[in-house]
Short mmCIF file of C-alpha atoms and ligand atoms in Angstrom, two decimals:
data_model
loop_
_atom_site.label_atom_id
_atom_site.label_comp_id
_atom_site.label_asym_id
_atom_site.label_seq_id
_atom_site.Cartn_x
_atom_site.Cartn_y
_atom_site.Cartn_z
CA MET B 32 0.00 0.00 0.00
CA ARG B 33 1.60 3.32 -1.08
CA ASN B 34 2.37 6.00 1.54
CA SER B 35 -0.44 8.63 1.58
CA LYS B 36 1.27 11.26 3.78
CA LEU B 37 0.74 14.72 2.16
CA THR B 38 3.81 16.86 1.33
CA ARG B 39 4.07 20.51 2.43
CA ARG B 40 3.74 21.46 -1.23
CA ASP B 41 0.41 19.56 -1.46
CA PHE B 42 -0.83 21.31 1.68
CA MET B 43 0.17 24.72 0.33
CA ARG B 44 -1.46 23.91 -3.00
CA VAL B 45 -4.73 22.87 -1.34
CA GLY B 46 -4.47 25.75 1.08
CA GLY B 47 -4.10 27.96 -1.98
CA GLY B 48 -7.10 26.16 -3.51
CA ALA B 49 -9.10 26.74 -0.35
CA ALA B 50 -8.16 30.41 -0.51
CA ALA B 51 -9.44 30.43 -4.08
CA LEU B 52 -12.70 28.92 -2.75
CA GLY B 53 -13.05 32.07 -0.65
CA ALA B 54 -11.29 32.79 2.58
CA ALA B 55 -14.20 31.29 4.61
CA SER B 56 -13.66 27.71 3.45
CA LYS B 57 -12.27 25.26 6.04
CA VAL B 58 -10.40 22.31 4.51
CA THR B 59 -10.61 18.94 6.22
CA PHE B 60 -8.42 16.04 5.08
CA LEU B 61 -10.11 12.66 5.10
CA THR B 62 -8.34 9.40 5.97
CA PRO B 63 -8.76 6.31 3.74
CA SER B 64 -10.88 3.73 5.63
CA PHE B 65 -8.40 1.05 4.54
CA LEU B 66 -5.67 2.95 6.42
CA ALA B 67 -8.00 4.13 9.16
CA ALA B 68 -8.89 0.55 10.00
CA ALA B 69 -5.54 -0.47 11.53
CA PRO B 70 -4.56 -3.34 9.23
CA ARG B 71 -4.79 -6.54 11.22
CA ALA B 72 -2.67 -9.58 10.49
CA VAL B 73 -4.82 -12.02 8.49
CA PRO B 74 -4.49 -15.62 9.69
CA PRO B 75 -3.85 -18.15 6.86
CA SER B 76 -7.37 -19.53 7.42
CA ASP B 77 -8.71 -16.11 6.42
CA ARG B 78 -6.62 -15.79 3.25
CA VAL B 79 -8.74 -15.16 0.17
CA ARG B 80 -7.44 -17.01 -2.90
CA PHE B 81 -8.75 -15.36 -6.04
CA ALA B 82 -8.53 -15.66 -9.81
CA SER B 83 -8.95 -12.93 -12.46
CA ILE B 84 -11.37 -13.53 -15.33
CA GLY B 85 -10.64 -10.83 -17.90
CA THR B 86 -7.18 -9.24 -17.57
CA GLY B 87 -7.65 -6.29 -19.87
CA VAL B 88 -7.39 -2.68 -18.70
CA ARG B 89 -9.71 -3.01 -15.73
CA GLY B 90 -8.92 -6.61 -14.91
CA CYS B 91 -5.32 -5.66 -14.16
CA GLU B 92 -6.34 -2.58 -12.13
CA ILE B 93 -8.60 -4.55 -9.82
CA MET B 94 -6.08 -7.39 -9.62
CA ARG B 95 -3.51 -4.89 -8.30
CA ALA B 96 -6.10 -3.50 -5.86
CA ALA B 97 -6.81 -7.04 -4.61
CA LEU B 98 -3.09 -7.74 -4.19
CA ALA B 99 -2.79 -4.47 -2.22
CA CYS B 100 -5.31 -5.84 0.29
CA LEU B 101 -4.05 -7.91 3.21
CA GLY B 102 -4.54 -11.66 3.20
CA THR B 103 -5.09 -12.21 -0.50
CA GLU B 104 -3.43 -14.51 -3.03
CA ILE B 105 -3.87 -14.78 -6.80
CA VAL B 106 -3.88 -18.34 -8.13
CA ALA B 107 -4.79 -18.09 -11.85
CA VAL B 108 -5.76 -15.80 -14.74
CA CYS B 109 -8.21 -16.21 -17.62
CA ASP B 110 -8.55 -14.11 -20.77
CA LEU B 111 -9.40 -14.62 -24.46
CA TYR B 112 -6.39 -12.80 -25.93
CA ASP B 113 -2.88 -14.25 -25.57
CA GLY B 114 -1.38 -10.81 -24.99
CA ARG B 115 -3.51 -10.34 -21.91
CA LEU B 116 -2.69 -13.71 -20.43
CA THR B 117 0.90 -12.47 -20.48
CA GLY B 118 -0.15 -9.02 -19.24
CA GLY B 119 -2.13 -10.58 -16.40
CA GLN B 120 0.91 -12.52 -15.16
CA GLU B 121 3.11 -9.43 -15.50
CA ASN B 122 0.66 -7.54 -13.30
CA ALA B 123 0.60 -10.36 -10.77
CA GLY B 124 4.37 -10.26 -10.83
CA LYS B 125 4.66 -14.03 -11.22
CA GLN B 126 4.02 -16.99 -13.50
CA LEU B 127 0.47 -18.29 -13.05
CA PRO B 128 -1.77 -20.99 -14.51
CA THR B 129 -3.60 -19.43 -17.49
CA THR B 130 -6.66 -20.44 -19.52
CA LYS B 131 -9.11 -19.05 -22.08
CA ASP B 132 -11.91 -21.12 -20.58
CA TYR B 133 -13.35 -19.57 -17.42
CA ARG B 134 -14.94 -22.91 -16.49
CA ALA B 135 -11.45 -24.25 -15.79
CA ILE B 136 -11.11 -21.48 -13.20
CA LEU B 137 -14.49 -22.28 -11.60
CA ASP B 138 -13.52 -25.97 -11.35
CA ARG B 139 -10.45 -25.11 -9.24
CA LYS B 140 -10.89 -25.96 -5.56
CA ASP B 141 -8.15 -23.46 -4.62
CA VAL B 142 -10.23 -20.50 -5.83
CA ASP B 143 -12.50 -18.80 -3.25
CA ALA B 144 -13.42 -15.74 -5.30
CA VAL B 145 -13.25 -14.47 -8.89
CA LEU B 146 -12.73 -10.93 -10.16
CA VAL B 147 -14.80 -10.51 -13.34
CA ALA B 148 -13.71 -7.73 -15.70
CA VAL B 149 -15.03 -8.74 -19.12
CA PRO B 150 -17.32 -6.93 -21.59
CA ASP B 151 -20.84 -6.39 -20.23
CA HIS B 152 -22.58 -9.01 -22.37
CA TRP B 153 -20.65 -11.70 -20.48
CA HIS B 154 -21.40 -10.45 -16.91
CA ARG B 155 -24.59 -12.49 -16.37
CA LYS B 156 -23.11 -15.88 -17.37
CA LEU B 157 -19.97 -15.39 -15.28
CA VAL B 158 -21.93 -14.35 -12.17
CA GLU B 159 -24.48 -17.17 -12.58
CA ASP B 160 -21.81 -19.85 -13.19
CA GLY B 161 -19.46 -18.39 -10.55
CA CYS B 162 -22.15 -18.42 -7.83
CA ALA B 163 -23.33 -21.89 -8.87
CA ALA B 164 -19.71 -23.11 -8.55
CA GLY B 165 -19.61 -21.80 -4.96
CA LYS B 166 -17.36 -18.80 -5.73
CA ASP B 167 -17.84 -15.26 -4.44
CA VAL B 168 -17.84 -12.79 -7.34
CA TYR B 169 -16.54 -9.25 -7.77
CA CYS B 170 -18.30 -8.21 -11.02
CA GLU B 171 -17.36 -5.01 -12.79
CA LYS B 172 -20.01 -2.32 -13.58
CA PRO B 173 -22.44 -1.96 -15.16
CA MET B 174 -23.78 -5.13 -13.56
CA SER B 175 -26.08 -6.18 -16.41
CA HIS B 176 -26.33 -6.00 -20.20
CA THR B 177 -30.14 -6.25 -20.11
CA VAL B 178 -32.91 -5.86 -17.52
CA GLU B 179 -33.55 -9.62 -17.59
CA ASP B 180 -29.84 -10.30 -16.97
CA GLY B 181 -29.96 -8.16 -13.82
CA PHE B 182 -32.75 -10.09 -12.11
CA ALA B 183 -31.13 -13.42 -13.04
CA MET B 184 -27.90 -12.23 -11.38
CA VAL B 185 -29.74 -11.18 -8.20
CA GLU B 186 -31.34 -14.61 -8.12
CA ALA B 187 -27.98 -16.37 -8.61
CA MET B 188 -26.49 -14.44 -5.65
CA GLN B 189 -29.45 -15.20 -3.36
CA LYS B 190 -30.06 -18.82 -4.43
CA ASN B 191 -26.38 -19.78 -3.95
CA ASN B 192 -25.92 -17.56 -0.89
CA ARG B 193 -22.74 -16.08 -2.38
CA ILE B 194 -21.09 -12.69 -1.92
CA VAL B 195 -21.50 -10.62 -5.10
CA GLN B 196 -20.01 -7.12 -5.23
CA VAL B 197 -20.40 -4.78 -8.20
CA GLY B 198 -17.35 -2.71 -9.16
CA SER B 199 -18.48 0.93 -9.05
CA GLN B 200 -15.96 2.17 -6.51
CA ALA B 201 -17.64 5.44 -5.46
CA ARG B 202 -19.63 3.20 -3.13
CA SER B 203 -16.55 2.81 -0.91
CA SER B 204 -15.15 6.32 -1.31
CA ILE B 205 -14.42 8.26 1.89
CA VAL B 206 -15.42 11.45 0.06
CA TYR B 207 -18.90 10.09 -0.76
CA ALA B 208 -19.18 8.71 2.77
CA LYS B 209 -18.57 12.20 4.13
CA ALA B 210 -21.09 13.64 1.71
CA HIS B 211 -23.65 11.10 2.95
CA GLU B 212 -22.95 12.19 6.52
CA ILE B 213 -23.78 15.81 5.63
CA TYR B 214 -26.85 14.78 3.62
CA ALA B 215 -28.15 12.55 6.44
CA SER B 216 -27.58 15.33 9.02
CA GLY B 217 -30.33 17.43 7.40
CA ALA B 218 -27.92 20.34 6.87
CA MET B 219 -28.96 20.48 3.21
CA GLY B 220 -32.66 21.06 3.93
CA ILE B 221 -35.03 19.65 1.31
CA VAL B 222 -33.08 18.22 -1.63
CA THR B 223 -35.09 18.46 -4.82
CA ALA B 224 -32.46 18.38 -7.59
CA VAL B 225 -29.22 16.56 -8.41
CA GLU B 226 -27.06 17.00 -11.50
CA ALA B 227 -23.87 15.24 -12.57
CA TRP B 228 -21.72 14.87 -15.62
CA ILE B 229 -18.54 13.32 -17.04
CA ASP B 230 -17.32 14.86 -20.31
CA ARG B 231 -14.33 13.97 -22.51
CA ASN B 232 -12.80 15.14 -25.75
CA ASP B 233 -10.25 12.60 -27.04
CA ALA B 234 -10.10 9.25 -28.89
CA SER B 235 -9.26 7.18 -25.79
CA GLY B 236 -12.08 8.86 -23.88
CA ALA B 237 -14.34 7.85 -26.81
CA TRP B 238 -13.09 4.19 -26.48
CA VAL B 239 -11.25 4.35 -29.85
CA TYR B 240 -8.34 2.32 -28.42
CA PRO B 241 -5.32 1.23 -30.54
CA ILE B 242 -5.49 -2.40 -31.72
CA PRO B 243 -2.50 -4.61 -30.71
CA PRO B 244 -0.52 -5.54 -33.85
CA ASP B 245 -0.67 -9.27 -33.08
CA ALA B 246 -4.47 -9.39 -32.78
CA ASN B 247 -5.86 -12.11 -35.07
CA GLU B 248 -8.02 -15.26 -34.95
CA LYS B 249 -5.08 -17.27 -33.55
CA THR B 250 -4.33 -14.94 -30.64
CA VAL B 251 -7.98 -14.05 -29.88
CA ASP B 252 -10.71 -16.60 -29.07
CA TRP B 253 -13.30 -14.74 -31.13
CA GLU B 254 -16.10 -17.37 -30.94
CA ARG B 255 -15.93 -17.39 -27.17
CA PHE B 256 -15.87 -13.56 -27.09
CA LEU B 257 -19.16 -13.42 -29.00
CA GLY B 258 -20.87 -15.61 -26.39
CA SER B 259 -24.62 -14.71 -26.45
CA ALA B 260 -24.07 -11.86 -28.94
CA PRO B 261 -25.01 -12.23 -32.65
CA LYS B 262 -22.52 -14.36 -34.62
CA ARG B 263 -20.28 -12.42 -37.03
CA PRO B 264 -16.81 -12.78 -38.58
CA PHE B 265 -13.68 -11.83 -36.60
CA ASP B 266 -13.39 -8.06 -36.12
CA ALA B 267 -10.52 -6.80 -33.95
CA LYS B 268 -12.24 -3.40 -33.59
CA ARG B 269 -15.28 -5.07 -32.00
CA PHE B 270 -13.03 -7.10 -29.67
CA PHE B 271 -10.84 -4.23 -28.42
CA ARG B 272 -13.41 -1.38 -28.78
CA TRP B 273 -16.45 -3.37 -27.65
CA ARG B 274 -17.92 -0.35 -25.77
CA CYS B 275 -18.76 1.22 -29.14
CA PHE B 276 -21.29 -1.52 -29.93
CA ARG B 277 -24.69 -2.31 -28.35
CA ASP B 278 -24.07 -6.07 -28.78
CA TYR B 279 -21.44 -6.00 -26.01
CA GLY B 280 -21.94 -2.77 -23.93
CA GLU B 281 -24.53 -0.13 -22.82
CA GLY B 282 -22.90 2.94 -24.28
CA LEU B 283 -22.31 6.07 -22.17
CA PRO B 284 -25.03 5.24 -19.60
CA GLY B 285 -23.57 1.80 -18.83
CA ASP B 286 -19.99 3.01 -18.88
CA LEU B 287 -20.28 6.34 -17.00
CA PHE B 288 -23.83 7.14 -15.78
CA VAL B 289 -23.53 4.04 -13.57
CA HIS B 290 -20.67 5.68 -11.63
CA LEU B 291 -22.59 8.95 -11.26
CA LEU B 292 -25.70 7.06 -10.05
CA THR B 293 -23.66 4.96 -7.59
CA GLY B 294 -22.25 8.19 -6.15
CA ILE B 295 -25.71 9.80 -5.93
CA PHE B 296 -27.18 6.67 -4.26
CA THR B 297 -24.28 6.67 -1.78
CA ILE B 298 -24.73 10.35 -0.89
CA THR B 299 -28.52 10.23 -0.60
CA GLY B 300 -29.00 6.67 0.65
CA ILE B 301 -31.53 5.71 -2.05
CA ASN B 302 -31.33 2.25 -3.61
CA ARG B 303 -34.13 1.83 -6.12
CA THR B 304 -35.12 2.17 -9.80
CA PRO B 305 -36.22 5.54 -11.21
CA LEU B 306 -39.92 6.00 -12.02
CA ARG B 307 -39.22 7.55 -15.44
CA ALA B 308 -36.34 8.64 -17.66
CA ALA B 309 -36.16 10.91 -20.71
CA THR B 310 -33.05 11.04 -22.88
CA MET B 311 -31.88 13.40 -25.58
CA GLY B 312 -28.57 12.75 -27.28
CA GLY B 313 -26.90 11.91 -30.55
CA LEU B 314 -23.94 10.59 -32.51
CA PHE B 315 -22.27 13.72 -33.82
CA ARG B 316 -18.53 13.08 -34.22
CA TRP B 317 -17.25 9.58 -33.39
CA THR B 318 -19.40 8.11 -36.13
CA GLU B 319 -17.06 5.39 -37.46
CA ASP B 320 -17.49 1.80 -36.20
CA ARG B 321 -20.03 2.75 -33.52
CA ASP B 322 -23.76 2.28 -32.96
CA VAL B 323 -24.03 4.12 -29.63
CA ALA B 324 -24.29 7.88 -28.96
CA ASP B 325 -21.37 10.24 -28.24
CA LEU B 326 -23.64 12.60 -26.29
CA VAL B 327 -26.33 11.43 -23.82
CA TRP B 328 -28.37 13.73 -21.58
CA THR B 329 -30.98 12.10 -19.34
CA LEU B 330 -33.53 13.45 -16.88
CA TYR B 331 -34.65 10.97 -14.21
CA GLU B 332 -37.69 11.06 -11.94
CA TYR B 333 -37.01 9.54 -8.52
CA PRO B 334 -39.75 10.00 -5.88
CA GLU B 335 -37.29 11.84 -3.63
CA PHE B 336 -35.84 14.29 -6.22
CA ARG B 337 -35.07 14.80 -9.92
CA VAL B 338 -31.71 13.90 -11.44
CA ALA B 339 -30.03 15.23 -14.60
CA LEU B 340 -27.05 13.29 -15.97
CA ARG B 341 -24.85 14.14 -18.96
CA CYS B 342 -21.95 12.45 -20.76
CA ASN B 343 -20.48 14.23 -23.75
CA LEU B 344 -17.50 12.86 -25.73
CA ASN B 345 -17.10 16.12 -27.66
CA ASN B 346 -16.01 18.51 -24.91
CA GLU B 347 -13.74 18.03 -21.92
CA SER B 348 -14.72 18.92 -18.36
CA PRO B 349 -13.94 17.24 -15.03
CA GLY B 350 -16.62 14.97 -13.54
CA VAL B 351 -18.91 16.78 -11.13
CA THR B 352 -21.79 15.67 -8.91
CA LYS B 353 -23.96 18.48 -7.45
CA VAL B 354 -26.72 17.94 -4.89
CA MET B 355 -28.96 20.97 -4.37
CA GLY B 356 -30.99 21.53 -1.19
CA THR B 357 -33.02 24.40 0.29
CA LYS B 358 -30.28 24.99 2.90
CA GLY B 359 -27.11 24.01 1.08
CA THR B 360 -25.29 22.75 -2.00
CA LEU B 361 -22.91 19.81 -1.98
CA GLU B 362 -20.47 19.37 -4.85
CA ILE B 363 -17.93 16.63 -5.53
CA LYS B 364 -15.18 17.16 -8.10
CA ASN B 365 -11.90 15.20 -8.28
CA ASP B 366 -12.06 13.73 -4.78
CA VAL B 367 -12.83 17.15 -3.29
CA MET B 368 -16.21 17.68 -1.72
CA THR B 369 -17.46 21.20 -0.95
CA PHE B 370 -20.54 21.95 1.12
CA THR B 371 -21.75 25.52 0.65
CA PRO B 372 -24.67 26.70 2.77
CA GLN B 373 -27.47 28.63 1.10
CA ASP B 374 -27.96 32.12 2.51
CA THR B 375 -31.31 31.45 4.14
CA ARG B 376 -31.40 34.62 6.25
CA PRO B 377 -34.78 36.35 6.00
CA ARG B 378 -34.81 39.26 3.56
CA PRO B 379 -37.53 41.71 2.56
CA GLU B 380 -39.41 41.41 -0.76
CA SER B 381 -37.16 43.03 -3.31
CA TYR B 382 -39.17 42.96 -6.52
CA SER B 383 -42.97 43.08 -6.58
CA ILE B 384 -43.06 45.77 -3.86
CA TYR B 385 -41.91 48.34 -6.41
CA GLY B 386 -45.33 48.16 -8.02
CA TRP B 387 -46.88 49.54 -4.85
CA PRO B 388 -47.49 53.23 -4.04
CA GLU B 389 -44.49 54.64 -2.16
CA LYS B 390 -46.42 55.15 1.08
CA LEU B 391 -47.50 51.48 1.26
CA ARG B 392 -43.99 50.32 0.26
CA ASN B 393 -42.38 52.33 3.08
CA GLU B 394 -44.92 50.98 5.56
CA TYR B 395 -44.04 47.43 4.41
CA PHE B 396 -40.33 48.05 4.95
CA ARG B 397 -40.90 49.57 8.40
CA GLU B 398 -42.98 46.56 9.45
CA TRP B 399 -40.45 44.15 8.00
CA ARG B 400 -37.54 45.78 9.87
CA ALA B 401 -39.57 45.75 13.08
CA GLN B 402 -40.18 42.02 12.66
CA HIS B 403 -36.53 41.39 11.70
CA PRO B 404 -34.38 43.56 13.92
CA GLN B 405 -30.77 43.82 12.70
CA PRO B 406 -28.19 42.11 14.89
CA GLU B 407 -26.11 44.42 17.07
CA PRO B 408 -22.78 45.56 15.58
CA GLY B 409 -20.25 42.71 15.80
CA LYS B 410 -22.99 40.17 16.28
CA PHE B 411 -23.60 39.99 12.53
CA SER B 412 -22.63 36.58 11.19
CA VAL B 413 -23.19 34.61 8.02
CA ASP B 414 -25.16 31.40 8.43
CA ALA B 415 -22.22 28.99 8.13
CA GLU B 416 -18.97 28.85 6.22
CA SER B 417 -18.23 26.57 3.28
CA GLN B 418 -16.58 23.32 4.20
CA VAL B 419 -14.13 21.49 1.98
CA PHE B 420 -13.27 17.83 2.44
CA LYS B 421 -10.37 16.36 0.54
CA ALA B 422 -9.03 12.86 0.14
CA PRO B 423 -5.23 12.46 0.12
CA ASP B 424 -3.84 13.10 -3.37
CA ASP B 425 -2.95 9.49 -3.98
CA TYR B 426 -6.14 8.12 -2.48
CA ASP B 427 -7.24 5.03 -4.40
CA TYR B 428 -10.83 4.19 -3.55
CA VAL B 429 -10.64 1.06 -5.68
CA VAL B 430 -8.48 -0.42 -2.89
CA ASP B 431 -11.10 0.56 -0.29
CA HIS B 432 -13.79 -1.00 -2.49
CA MET B 433 -11.81 -4.22 -3.01
CA ASN B 434 -10.97 -4.38 0.69
CA ASN B 435 -14.69 -4.23 1.48
CA PHE B 436 -15.25 -7.17 -0.89
CA MET B 437 -12.48 -9.24 0.70
CA GLU B 438 -13.88 -8.49 4.16
CA SER B 439 -17.36 -9.64 3.02
CA VAL B 440 -15.82 -12.86 1.68
CA ARG B 441 -14.24 -13.48 5.09
CA THR B 442 -17.13 -12.38 7.31
CA ARG B 443 -20.03 -13.46 4.99
CA GLN B 444 -21.54 -10.05 5.64
CA PRO B 445 -23.40 -8.66 2.59
CA SER B 446 -21.19 -6.55 0.30
CA VAL B 447 -21.45 -2.78 0.23
CA GLU B 448 -22.62 -2.93 -3.41
CA ASP B 449 -24.44 -6.21 -3.89
CA ALA B 450 -26.40 -7.41 -6.92
CA VAL B 451 -29.61 -5.72 -5.76
CA PHE B 452 -27.85 -2.34 -5.69
CA GLY B 453 -26.01 -3.08 -8.93
CA ASN B 454 -29.32 -4.03 -10.55
CA HIS B 455 -30.92 -0.70 -9.60
CA THR B 456 -28.13 1.42 -11.07
CA ALA B 457 -27.98 -0.77 -14.19
CA ILE B 458 -31.75 -0.52 -14.79
CA ALA B 459 -31.45 3.28 -14.71
CA CYS B 460 -28.80 2.96 -17.44
CA HIS B 461 -31.04 0.65 -19.49
CA MET B 462 -33.89 3.18 -19.14
CA ALA B 463 -31.64 5.98 -20.45
CA ASN B 464 -30.74 3.83 -23.48
CA TYR B 465 -34.36 2.75 -24.02
CA SER B 466 -35.51 6.39 -24.12
CA TYR B 467 -32.66 7.30 -26.51
CA PHE B 468 -33.17 4.48 -29.01
CA GLN B 469 -37.00 4.43 -28.78
CA LYS B 470 -37.15 8.25 -28.89
CA SER B 471 -39.73 8.05 -26.09
CA MET B 472 -40.11 8.38 -22.34
CA ALA B 473 -38.93 5.25 -20.46
CA THR B 474 -41.21 4.25 -17.57
CA TRP B 475 -40.35 1.53 -15.06
CA ASP B 476 -43.09 -1.08 -14.64
CA GLU B 477 -42.33 -2.51 -11.19
CA ALA B 478 -44.96 -5.24 -11.40
CA ALA B 479 -43.73 -6.57 -14.75
CA LYS B 480 -40.07 -5.75 -13.95
CA LYS B 481 -39.85 -4.18 -17.40
CA ILE B 482 -39.28 -0.83 -19.09
CA LYS B 483 -42.24 0.51 -21.09
CA SER B 484 -42.91 3.67 -23.09
N1 NAD R 17 -15.06 0.42 -12.29
C1 NAD R 17 -14.44 1.10 -13.22
O1 NAD R 17 -14.04 2.26 -13.02
C2 NAD R 17 -14.19 0.46 -14.58
C3 NAD R 17 -13.21 1.00 -15.44
C4 NAD R 17 -12.99 0.34 -16.68
C5 NAD R 17 -13.76 -0.77 -17.04
N2 NAD R 17 -14.72 -1.22 -16.18
C6 NAD R 17 -15.54 -2.40 -16.55
O2 NAD R 17 -14.68 -3.54 -16.60
C7 NAD R 17 -15.13 -4.45 -17.64
C8 NAD R 17 -13.96 -4.72 -18.59
O3 NAD R 17 -13.57 -3.52 -19.19
P1 NAD R 17 -12.07 -3.31 -19.75
O4 NAD R 17 -11.90 -1.87 -19.98
O5 NAD R 17 -11.09 -4.01 -18.90
O6 NAD R 17 -12.19 -4.07 -21.17
P2 NAD R 17 -11.00 -4.74 -22.00
O7 NAD R 17 -11.52 -4.92 -23.36
O8 NAD R 17 -9.77 -3.97 -21.76
O9 NAD R 17 -10.79 -6.17 -21.29
C9 NAD R 17 -11.81 -7.13 -21.29
C10 NAD R 17 -11.13 -8.47 -21.33
O10 NAD R 17 -12.12 -9.49 -21.12
C11 NAD R 17 -11.70 -10.64 -21.85
N3 NAD R 17 -12.86 -11.51 -22.03
C12 NAD R 17 -13.96 -11.29 -22.78
N4 NAD R 17 -14.82 -12.32 -22.66
C13 NAD R 17 -14.22 -13.22 -21.83
C14 NAD R 17 -14.60 -14.51 -21.32
N5 NAD R 17 -15.76 -15.05 -21.65
N6 NAD R 17 -13.74 -15.17 -20.50
C15 NAD R 17 -12.54 -14.60 -20.16
N7 NAD R 17 -12.12 -13.37 -20.61
C16 NAD R 17 -12.96 -12.71 -21.43
C17 NAD R 17 -11.15 -10.10 -23.16
O11 NAD R 17 -10.26 -11.02 -23.70
C18 NAD R 17 -10.50 -8.78 -22.70
O12 NAD R 17 -9.11 -8.93 -22.54
C19 NAD R 17 -16.34 -3.77 -18.30
O13 NAD R 17 -17.53 -4.25 -17.73
C20 NAD R 17 -16.15 -2.29 -17.95
O14 NAD R 17 -17.38 -1.58 -17.90
C21 NAD R 17 -14.94 -0.65 -14.96
#
């Protein structure tokens, strides 16, 4: 685990930042729960032996996070492309048994848990077969490729009494936990609106990844990759840029909205499907080899409040989540959370009164001042100052999220982001896509467990 002590330069920089946020802002540094919880020695009986299924970009990131947790051991890797079987071992830092057939992993008695980081159209099968084989499963987001998949995955978790954790890491972030604390305290008043966005403006951000030069039908198990998707000839672009195609992914909602929704659920404590969703969007620029939008803007109706989400691949701006209440505004950007109180001090009518005759207007102001005497000199104070909470610069909430999974595996306590939670955020993504492709409102039919227009 890397050292997270802040340098003087960092402090000055943040201090400077705080100054920029207005002299009144107090900055509080948060401590990673993984560090906060004094690491305890893990007895061998508590070791979690895991295998990685899918060692592409994400598979290797979560493998490293798992190896950074105490009391874990990697025993095998599985992937469909030779280059990533090598890459997986390089990331593990040792030679390991490898296979292209995940069933060989599930048959291993020395595997307690599997980390699943494969394209979305494979998530259901790997969670169903993993749970049925008695393994606990860390499944990357978005949990499901379709609404039906989601409910089948919830059933697999419950029927086999396995730990299933979905991989949207905001759920374990100390910054979102702090935001939840403020939300739950009532300091925000009535929250009626939430908005959030993640915008990018480059080829990698648009999933137009370079294709490895050795990619061909010998090095890639194309038939297995297709799985339940429509059969078609080998296409390296579809294998390495699968997010661009509806057959394998859920576009911007499944790739990015899911993180924004997980953060919003964590701040506000909700864990349910939306009632309705309306999407506007389009494919404006990244038009080659893609059947999903490069701009998606969705309005959601939740009983508690309304949510507006945007992902635009044609303009860059840092990810922001903003929760707006009658008493305060909470904003999270780059692991910094700022709570800014609304100025709720009483103030006299300042507009319509100027349509009154002067005599009546002056009477109104006299009465108002009598009912709202000014504080004595020196006793005048603003309601409350802005508060800024910051995670350490090198804070990695994927490690906190993975540590929570490993603890659930050991303690058999439900995971912080189980299949029920993962299903709710995924359904919201499916509703955004439904509204976009059907050009209609998407309404959730709870009784039928379906989306309808
Ligand atoms: N939580 C996050 O922040 C985050 C970030 C990136 C990706 N993800 C998620 O992780 C998953 C993987 O994304 P990625 O970027 O690593 O994709 P990737 O294309 O880089 O890697 C996916 C790998 O899965 C392998 N694979 C496909 N089907 C398989 C099967 N049946 N058995 C074994 N291996 C198989 C492929 O060979 C490929 O190497 C996706 O669901 C994505 O949404 C999550």
